[in-house]
Coordinates of C-alpha atoms and ligand atoms in Angstrom, one line a residue:
M1 CA -289.7 97.5 -98.3
G2 CA -288.4 100.2 -96.0
L3 CA -285.7 98.1 -94.4
S4 CA -283.2 99.8 -92.3
A5 CA -280.2 99.2 -89.9
T6 CA -278.5 101.4 -87.4
F7 CA -275.6 101.3 -84.9
R8 CA -276.8 100.7 -81.3
C9 CA -275.1 99.9 -78.0
F10 CA -274.3 96.2 -77.8
R11 CA -275.3 96.2 -74.2
G12 CA -278.5 98.0 -74.9
C13 CA -278.1 101.6 -73.9
D14 CA -280.5 104.0 -75.6
G15 CA -279.6 105.8 -78.8
S16 CA -279.1 104.8 -82.4
Y17 CA -276.7 106.2 -85.0
P18 CA -276.7 106.0 -88.8
L19 CA -274.3 103.5 -90.4
T20 CA -272.8 106.4 -92.3
Q21 CA -271.5 107.9 -89.0
A22 CA -267.9 107.4 -87.9
I23 CA -268.7 106.1 -84.4
Y24 CA -267.1 103.1 -82.8
R25 CA -268.2 103.1 -79.1
C26 CA -271.4 103.7 -77.2
P27 CA -271.4 107.4 -76.1
T28 CA -273.2 106.4 -72.9
C29 CA -271.2 103.4 -71.6
D30 CA -268.1 103.4 -73.9
G31 CA -268.9 99.8 -74.8
L32 CA -269.0 98.1 -78.2
L33 CA -271.6 98.9 -80.8
A34 CA -273.7 96.5 -82.8
V35 CA -275.6 96.9 -86.1
R36 CA -279.3 96.4 -85.3
H37 CA -281.8 95.7 -88.1
D38 CA -285.5 96.6 -88.2
M39 CA -286.5 92.9 -87.5
A40 CA -290.2 93.6 -87.7
A41 CA -289.8 94.8 -91.2
L42 CA -287.7 91.8 -92.1
A43 CA -290.2 89.4 -90.5
K44 CA -292.8 90.5 -92.9
T45 CA -291.1 88.1 -95.3
S46 CA -291.5 84.5 -94.1
G47 CA -288.6 82.1 -93.4
E48 CA -289.7 80.1 -96.4
E49 CA -289.7 83.1 -98.7
W50 CA -286.2 84.1 -97.5
R51 CA -284.8 80.7 -98.2
A52 CA -286.3 80.7 -101.6
R53 CA -285.0 84.1 -102.4
F54 CA -281.5 83.3 -101.1
D55 CA -281.5 80.1 -103.1
R56 CA -282.5 81.9 -106.3
R57 CA -279.6 84.4 -105.8
W58 CA -277.1 81.6 -105.1
S59 CA -277.5 80.2 -108.5
A60 CA -277.1 83.6 -110.2
T61 CA -273.6 83.9 -111.7
S62 CA -271.1 86.6 -110.8
A63 CA -272.9 87.4 -107.6
S64 CA -271.4 88.1 -104.2
G65 CA -272.4 85.8 -101.4
V66 CA -272.5 88.7 -99.0
W67 CA -274.7 91.0 -101.1
S68 CA -277.0 88.1 -102.0
K69 CA -278.1 88.6 -98.4
R70 CA -278.1 92.3 -98.6
E71 CA -281.4 92.9 -96.8
W72 CA -279.9 91.3 -93.7
V73 CA -276.5 93.1 -94.1
A74 CA -276.7 96.7 -95.1
P75 CA -280.1 97.3 -96.8
E76 CA -279.6 101.0 -97.4
V77 CA -276.4 100.9 -99.4
P78 CA -277.3 101.6 -103.1
E79 CA -276.3 99.1 -105.7
D80 CA -273.8 101.4 -107.4
A81 CA -271.9 102.1 -104.1
I82 CA -271.2 98.5 -103.5
V83 CA -267.5 97.6 -103.6
T84 CA -267.3 93.8 -104.3
T85 CA -264.9 91.2 -105.5
G86 CA -267.5 88.4 -105.6
E87 CA -266.8 87.4 -102.1
G88 CA -268.5 84.5 -100.3
M89 CA -270.3 81.5 -101.8
T90 CA -267.2 79.5 -100.8
P91 CA -267.2 75.7 -100.9
L92 CA -268.4 73.6 -98.0
V93 CA -266.3 70.5 -98.4
S94 CA -267.8 67.4 -96.8
S95 CA -266.4 64.1 -95.8
A96 CA -269.6 62.5 -97.0
R97 CA -268.1 62.8 -100.5
A98 CA -266.3 59.5 -101.2
A99 CA -263.4 61.2 -103.0
G100 CA -263.3 64.6 -101.3
P101 CA -260.3 66.0 -99.5
V102 CA -261.9 65.7 -96.0
R103 CA -262.8 62.1 -96.2
R104 CA -259.6 60.5 -94.9
L105 CA -259.1 63.2 -92.3
A106 CA -262.6 62.6 -90.9
T107 CA -262.1 58.9 -90.8
E108 CA -258.7 59.2 -89.1
L109 CA -260.0 61.6 -86.4
G110 CA -263.2 59.6 -85.9
F111 CA -265.8 62.1 -87.1
G112 CA -269.2 61.0 -88.3
E113 CA -269.3 63.9 -90.7
L114 CA -266.7 66.6 -91.0
L115 CA -267.2 69.6 -93.2
V116 CA -264.7 72.4 -94.0
K117 CA -266.1 75.8 -95.0
Q118 CA -263.4 77.2 -97.3
C119 CA -263.5 80.9 -96.5
G120 CA -259.9 81.3 -97.8
T121 CA -261.1 80.6 -101.4
T122 CA -261.7 84.2 -102.1
H123 CA -260.2 87.4 -103.5
T124 CA -257.5 88.2 -100.9
G125 CA -257.3 84.7 -99.5
S126 CA -259.1 85.0 -96.2
F127 CA -262.6 85.5 -94.7
K128 CA -261.7 89.1 -94.0
D129 CA -263.1 89.9 -97.5
L130 CA -266.6 89.2 -96.2
G131 CA -266.6 92.0 -93.7
M132 CA -264.4 94.4 -95.7
T133 CA -266.8 94.5 -98.6
V134 CA -269.5 95.8 -96.3
L135 CA -267.3 98.3 -94.4
V136 CA -265.8 99.8 -97.6
S137 CA -269.2 99.9 -99.4
V138 CA -270.8 101.8 -96.5
V139 CA -267.9 104.2 -96.3
N140 CA -268.0 104.6 -100.1
H141 CA -271.7 105.4 -99.9
A142 CA -271.2 107.8 -97.0
V143 CA -268.4 109.7 -98.7
R144 CA -270.3 110.0 -102.0
S145 CA -273.4 111.2 -100.3
R146 CA -271.3 113.6 -98.3
A147 CA -272.4 112.2 -94.9
L148 CA -268.7 111.4 -94.1
D149 CA -265.4 113.0 -94.7
V150 CA -262.7 110.4 -94.7
R151 CA -259.0 111.1 -95.0
A152 CA -258.0 107.5 -94.8
I153 CA -259.4 104.1 -93.7
A154 CA -257.1 102.4 -91.3
C155 CA -256.6 99.2 -89.5
A156 CA -254.3 97.3 -87.2
S157 CA -253.7 93.9 -88.6
T158 CA -252.1 90.5 -88.1
G159 CA -252.0 90.4 -91.9
D160 CA -255.2 89.4 -93.5
T161 CA -257.3 92.4 -92.4
S162 CA -254.8 94.7 -94.0
A163 CA -254.7 92.7 -97.2
A164 CA -258.5 92.9 -97.5
L165 CA -258.7 96.5 -96.6
A166 CA -256.0 97.5 -99.0
A167 CA -257.7 95.6 -101.9
Y168 CA -261.2 97.0 -101.3
G169 CA -259.8 100.5 -100.6
A170 CA -257.9 100.4 -103.9
A171 CA -261.1 99.2 -105.7
A172 CA -263.1 102.1 -104.3
G173 CA -260.3 104.7 -104.7
L174 CA -260.1 105.4 -101.0
P175 CA -256.8 105.9 -99.2
V176 CA -255.7 103.1 -96.9
V177 CA -253.3 103.1 -93.9
V178 CA -252.4 99.8 -92.3
L179 CA -250.5 99.3 -89.0
L180 CA -248.6 96.0 -88.8
P181 CA -246.5 94.5 -86.0
R182 CA -243.0 94.6 -87.6
G183 CA -241.7 91.1 -88.5
M184 CA -244.8 89.2 -87.4
V185 CA -246.9 88.7 -90.5
S186 CA -246.2 86.4 -93.4
V187 CA -244.4 87.6 -96.5
T188 CA -247.5 87.2 -98.6
Q189 CA -249.6 89.1 -96.1
L190 CA -247.1 92.0 -96.2
V191 CA -246.8 92.0 -100.0
Q192 CA -250.6 92.3 -100.4
P193 CA -251.2 95.8 -98.9
L194 CA -247.9 97.0 -100.4
S195 CA -249.1 95.9 -103.9
H196 CA -252.4 97.7 -103.5
G197 CA -250.7 100.9 -102.7
A198 CA -251.7 101.2 -99.0
R199 CA -249.5 103.1 -96.7
V200 CA -248.0 100.3 -94.6
L201 CA -246.7 101.3 -91.2
A202 CA -244.6 98.6 -89.5
L203 CA -244.6 99.3 -85.8
D204 CA -242.2 98.0 -83.2
T205 CA -244.9 96.2 -81.2
D206 CA -247.4 93.4 -81.4
F207 CA -251.0 93.4 -82.7
D208 CA -252.4 94.7 -79.5
G209 CA -249.9 97.6 -79.6
C210 CA -251.0 98.4 -83.2
M211 CA -254.6 98.2 -82.1
R212 CA -254.0 100.8 -79.3
V213 CA -252.5 103.2 -81.7
V214 CA -255.1 102.9 -84.4
R215 CA -257.9 103.3 -81.9
E216 CA -256.4 106.5 -80.7
L217 CA -256.0 107.8 -84.2
S218 CA -259.6 107.1 -85.0
A219 CA -260.7 108.7 -81.7
R220 CA -258.9 111.8 -82.8
G221 CA -260.8 111.7 -86.1
L222 CA -257.6 111.3 -88.1
V223 CA -258.7 108.0 -89.7
Y224 CA -261.8 105.9 -90.2
L225 CA -261.5 102.6 -88.2
A226 CA -261.7 99.4 -90.2
N227 CA -261.0 96.9 -87.4
S228 CA -263.8 94.5 -86.3
M229 CA -264.5 96.7 -83.3
N230 CA -266.5 98.5 -86.1
P231 CA -269.5 96.2 -86.3
L232 CA -269.9 96.8 -90.1
R233 CA -267.3 94.1 -90.5
I234 CA -269.4 91.6 -88.5
E235 CA -272.4 92.2 -90.7
G236 CA -270.5 90.8 -93.7
Q237 CA -268.8 88.0 -91.8
K238 CA -272.1 86.8 -90.3
T239 CA -273.1 85.6 -93.8
V240 CA -270.8 82.6 -93.3
A241 CA -273.4 81.2 -90.9
I242 CA -276.2 81.7 -93.3
E243 CA -274.2 80.1 -96.1
I244 CA -273.4 77.1 -94.0
A245 CA -277.0 76.5 -93.3
Q246 CA -277.9 77.1 -96.9
Q247 CA -275.3 74.7 -98.2
L248 CA -276.8 72.0 -95.9
G249 CA -280.2 72.5 -97.3
W250 CA -281.2 74.9 -94.6
E251 CA -280.1 72.5 -91.8
V252 CA -277.9 73.5 -89.0
P253 CA -274.8 71.4 -88.1
D254 CA -274.3 70.1 -84.6
W255 CA -271.0 72.0 -84.1
V256 CA -269.1 74.9 -85.7
V257 CA -265.4 75.2 -84.8
I258 CA -263.8 78.5 -85.6
P259 CA -260.2 79.7 -85.0
S260 CA -260.4 83.0 -83.1
G261 CA -258.1 85.8 -82.0
N262 CA -259.8 89.2 -81.8
L263 CA -263.1 87.2 -81.5
G264 CA -265.1 89.2 -84.1
N265 CA -265.6 86.2 -86.3
S266 CA -267.0 84.0 -83.6
A267 CA -269.4 86.8 -82.7
A268 CA -270.3 87.1 -86.4
L269 CA -271.1 83.4 -86.6
W270 CA -273.5 83.8 -83.7
E271 CA -275.2 86.8 -85.2
G272 CA -275.7 85.1 -88.5
F273 CA -277.3 81.9 -87.0
A274 CA -279.3 84.0 -84.5
M275 CA -280.8 86.2 -87.2
A276 CA -281.6 83.2 -89.3
K277 CA -283.3 81.5 -86.4
E278 CA -285.2 84.7 -85.4
L279 CA -286.5 85.0 -89.0
G280 CA -287.6 81.4 -89.2
V281 CA -284.9 80.4 -91.8
V282 CA -283.4 77.8 -89.5
D283 CA -284.9 76.1 -86.5
R284 CA -282.0 76.0 -84.0
L285 CA -278.4 77.2 -83.3
P286 CA -275.4 74.9 -83.6
R287 CA -272.9 74.6 -80.7
L288 CA -269.9 76.8 -81.0
C289 CA -266.3 75.9 -80.3
I290 CA -263.9 78.9 -80.2
A291 CA -260.5 77.5 -81.1
Q292 CA -257.4 79.3 -79.9
A293 CA -253.7 78.8 -80.1
E294 CA -252.2 77.8 -76.7
N295 CA -249.7 80.6 -77.2
A296 CA -252.4 83.2 -77.5
N297 CA -255.3 81.9 -75.4
P298 CA -256.9 84.7 -73.3
M299 CA -260.4 83.5 -74.1
Y300 CA -259.5 79.9 -73.3
L301 CA -258.0 80.9 -69.9
A302 CA -261.1 83.1 -69.0
F303 CA -263.5 80.3 -70.0
K304 CA -261.5 77.7 -68.0
A305 CA -261.5 80.0 -65.0
G306 CA -265.3 80.1 -65.2
R307 CA -265.4 83.8 -66.2
R308 CA -268.5 84.8 -68.1
D309 CA -268.1 88.6 -67.8
E310 CA -264.7 89.7 -69.1
V311 CA -261.6 88.3 -70.6
P312 CA -258.3 89.4 -68.8
A313 CA -255.7 90.3 -71.3
V314 CA -252.5 88.3 -71.7
V315 CA -249.3 88.9 -73.6
A316 CA -249.6 86.7 -76.7
K317 CA -246.6 84.6 -77.5
P318 CA -245.3 83.7 -81.0
T319 CA -247.5 81.1 -82.8
Q320 CA -247.5 79.8 -86.3
A321 CA -251.1 80.8 -86.3
S322 CA -249.9 84.4 -86.5
A323 CA -253.4 85.9 -87.5
I324 CA -254.7 84.9 -84.0
R325 CA -251.7 86.1 -82.0
I326 CA -253.8 88.4 -80.0
G327 CA -253.7 88.9 -76.2
N328 CA -256.4 91.5 -75.6
P329 CA -259.4 90.6 -77.9
V330 CA -261.6 93.6 -78.7
S331 CA -264.8 91.5 -79.3
A332 CA -264.5 89.5 -76.1
P333 CA -268.0 90.7 -74.8
R334 CA -269.6 89.7 -78.1
A335 CA -267.9 86.3 -78.0
M336 CA -269.0 85.7 -74.4
A337 CA -272.6 86.3 -75.4
A338 CA -272.1 83.9 -78.4
L339 CA -270.8 81.2 -76.1
E340 CA -273.8 81.6 -73.8
A341 CA -276.3 81.5 -76.6
M342 CA -274.8 78.6 -78.5
G343 CA -273.9 76.3 -75.6
G344 CA -270.3 77.0 -76.6
V345 CA -266.9 75.9 -75.4
V346 CA -263.4 77.2 -75.8
E347 CA -260.5 74.9 -76.7
Q348 CA -256.8 75.4 -77.4
A349 CA -254.1 73.8 -79.6
S350 CA -250.4 73.7 -79.1
E351 CA -247.9 74.4 -81.8
A352 CA -247.3 70.7 -82.3
E353 CA -251.0 70.0 -82.5
L354 CA -251.8 72.7 -85.0
A355 CA -248.9 71.8 -87.2
D356 CA -249.8 68.1 -87.1
A357 CA -253.4 68.9 -87.9
C358 CA -252.3 70.8 -91.0
A359 CA -250.0 68.1 -92.1
R360 CA -252.7 65.4 -91.8
A361 CA -255.3 67.6 -93.5
D362 CA -252.8 68.2 -96.4
R363 CA -252.2 64.5 -96.7
S364 CA -255.9 64.1 -97.1
G365 CA -256.0 66.7 -99.9
L366 CA -256.8 69.9 -98.2
Y367 CA -254.2 72.7 -97.9
A368 CA -254.7 74.0 -94.5
D369 CA -253.4 77.3 -93.1
P370 CA -252.2 77.2 -89.5
H371 CA -255.4 78.8 -88.2
T372 CA -257.5 76.0 -89.8
G373 CA -255.0 73.7 -88.2
V374 CA -255.9 75.1 -84.8
A375 CA -259.6 74.5 -85.5
I376 CA -259.0 70.9 -86.7
A377 CA -256.8 70.2 -83.7
C378 CA -259.4 71.6 -81.3
A379 CA -262.2 69.6 -83.0
R380 CA -260.1 66.5 -82.6
T381 CA -259.6 67.2 -78.8
L382 CA -263.3 67.6 -78.4
R383 CA -264.0 64.4 -80.3
E384 CA -261.5 62.5 -78.2
R385 CA -263.0 63.8 -75.1
G386 CA -266.5 62.8 -76.3
T387 CA -267.8 66.4 -76.2
I388 CA -268.3 66.1 -79.9
R389 CA -270.1 62.8 -80.4
A390 CA -269.4 60.2 -83.1
D391 CA -272.5 60.9 -85.1
D392 CA -272.3 64.7 -84.8
R393 CA -272.1 66.8 -88.0
V394 CA -269.1 69.2 -87.5
V395 CA -268.2 72.2 -89.5
V396 CA -264.7 73.6 -89.3
V397 CA -264.4 77.2 -90.5
S398 CA -261.2 77.4 -92.6
T399 CA -260.3 81.1 -92.3
A400 CA -257.5 81.5 -94.9
S401 CA -255.8 80.0 -97.9
G402 CA -252.8 77.7 -97.1
L403 CA -251.1 79.5 -100.0
K404 CA -250.5 82.5 -97.7
F405 CA -248.4 80.5 -95.3
T406 CA -245.6 78.9 -97.4
E407 CA -242.9 79.7 -94.9
F408 CA -244.9 77.7 -92.3
K409 CA -245.4 74.7 -94.7
L410 CA -241.7 74.8 -95.7
G411 CA -240.6 75.1 -92.1
Y412 CA -242.7 72.0 -91.2
H413 CA -241.3 69.9 -94.0
E414 CA -237.8 71.0 -93.4
R415 CA -238.3 70.2 -89.7
K416 CA -237.4 73.8 -88.6
L417 CA -240.6 74.8 -86.7
P418 CA -239.9 75.4 -83.0
D419 CA -241.7 72.9 -80.6
V420 CA -242.9 70.8 -83.5
D421 CA -241.8 67.2 -84.2
A422 CA -242.7 67.0 -87.9
T423 CA -243.7 63.4 -88.2
L424 CA -245.3 63.9 -91.7
A425 CA -242.4 65.9 -93.1
N426 CA -241.8 65.4 -96.8
T427 CA -238.7 66.7 -98.6
P428 CA -237.4 66.6 -102.2
I429 CA -235.1 63.7 -103.1
P430 CA -232.0 64.8 -105.0
L431 CA -231.1 62.4 -107.8
P432 CA -228.9 62.5 -110.9
A433 CA -230.7 63.2 -114.2
D434 CA -230.4 59.6 -115.3
V435 CA -233.3 57.3 -116.2
D436 CA -231.8 54.2 -114.7
E437 CA -231.0 56.0 -111.4
V438 CA -234.6 57.3 -111.2
A439 CA -236.1 54.0 -112.1
K440 CA -233.9 52.3 -109.5
H441 CA -235.1 54.8 -106.9
L442 CA -238.8 54.2 -107.8
A443 CA -238.4 50.4 -107.6
Ligands
PLP1 C1 -258.5 87.3 -88.6 C2 -258.3 85.9 -88.7 C3 -258.7 85.0 -87.7 C4 -259.4 85.4 -86.4 O1 -260.6 86.2 -86.5 P1 -261.0 87.1 -85.3 O2 -262.2 87.8 -85.7 O3 -259.9 88.0 -85.0 O4 -261.2 86.2 -84.1 C5 -258.6 83.7 -87.9 N1 -257.9 83.2 -88.9 C6 -257.4 84.0 -89.9 C7 -256.7 83.4 -91.1 C8 -257.6 85.4 -89.8 O5 -257.1 86.2 -90.7
ZN2 ZN1 -273.9 101.5 -74.0

């Protein structure tokens, strides 16, 4: 069909660059890049045909959700260069199911319909797989076709990016370097890249400090940059939006609430919905809520102050939502545009609110990671304020598996989390190994 995609300036400067080139900023204005598709070529297929094609592929077994949308993602990567773990096609759990794990949560919080997109139900346990399969596949293709010479693929990470990069890099046989803020990621997130054989550099700084270092390394040509400043990641992540619409029978929800740090994922959500709308696959955009932790809230502060141009950096404080402990978000300009296009708002959640939201969600049968807790807490605030209406259909994007955050869960139930009054704490009850004693307790 002659489909193609290139890197172009996000702000619209002239010039386009092949996806196989190691380029991360616009040479003219030094701003962010975007992947732009040949929309005229894509539009030769009608919205109805795209829906039918995507639905056919959804029912095929052993497929990848991301690559089932490959024409919209990276159409020129050959099949045999794709590095996949079968990412995507994650459950969208709805409170409309009488016995589902969202039902009681939705009732307690007063939602008409609440749905949770379970992006953590995936190979490395977070949505980062969606973007990483695209980035590593493009690099794999570029290296094999000798368009690119890569010594190592590298990222700064709050944990989940490094886990995903290390897994996909290992699968492709490409060397991986990850830069982590020392002592600030969960044990699981640290063990993942170590297990996959990545070179793990623990730096004495925060995420923003790691980001500065890896940007400079990539500018010097020493490593290929795998952070979401590289828009290849966004191309994969945007499939979440398409999947949400698809799982709702190609209807768009009223709201999507997404926990955000570096803001690449909220931008990806917009790109996915916008592309689906432009190609006639859906008829409108949902409203967007960017959900931040109060302790790492630069986007919230900028939005509150009425800023629609840039996001002043802050120093992010510790938060249980460690993957979004970011003070200087790289994708801020993309997220500003997303808010504008989607009638968006920014909300924040305190440590107590996010922990309480997780505990309530868990009591309802979910197993919410702290970032999902931030999103649920923010959705609750918007509902209480009436911004989200009682009959709105609301999708919360759950970004990671709760299983990665055992220390957080344990800390909650042992009442050891700072600034959190754990009202739903639940601890083991020591009893003698004696039937009568146990029976007496149960009575
Ligand atoms: C990376 C990450 C986020 C934030 O995504 P951004 O694109 O940085 O805004 C949220 N939750 C989890 C679990 C993550 O790993
Ligand atoms: Zn530019």
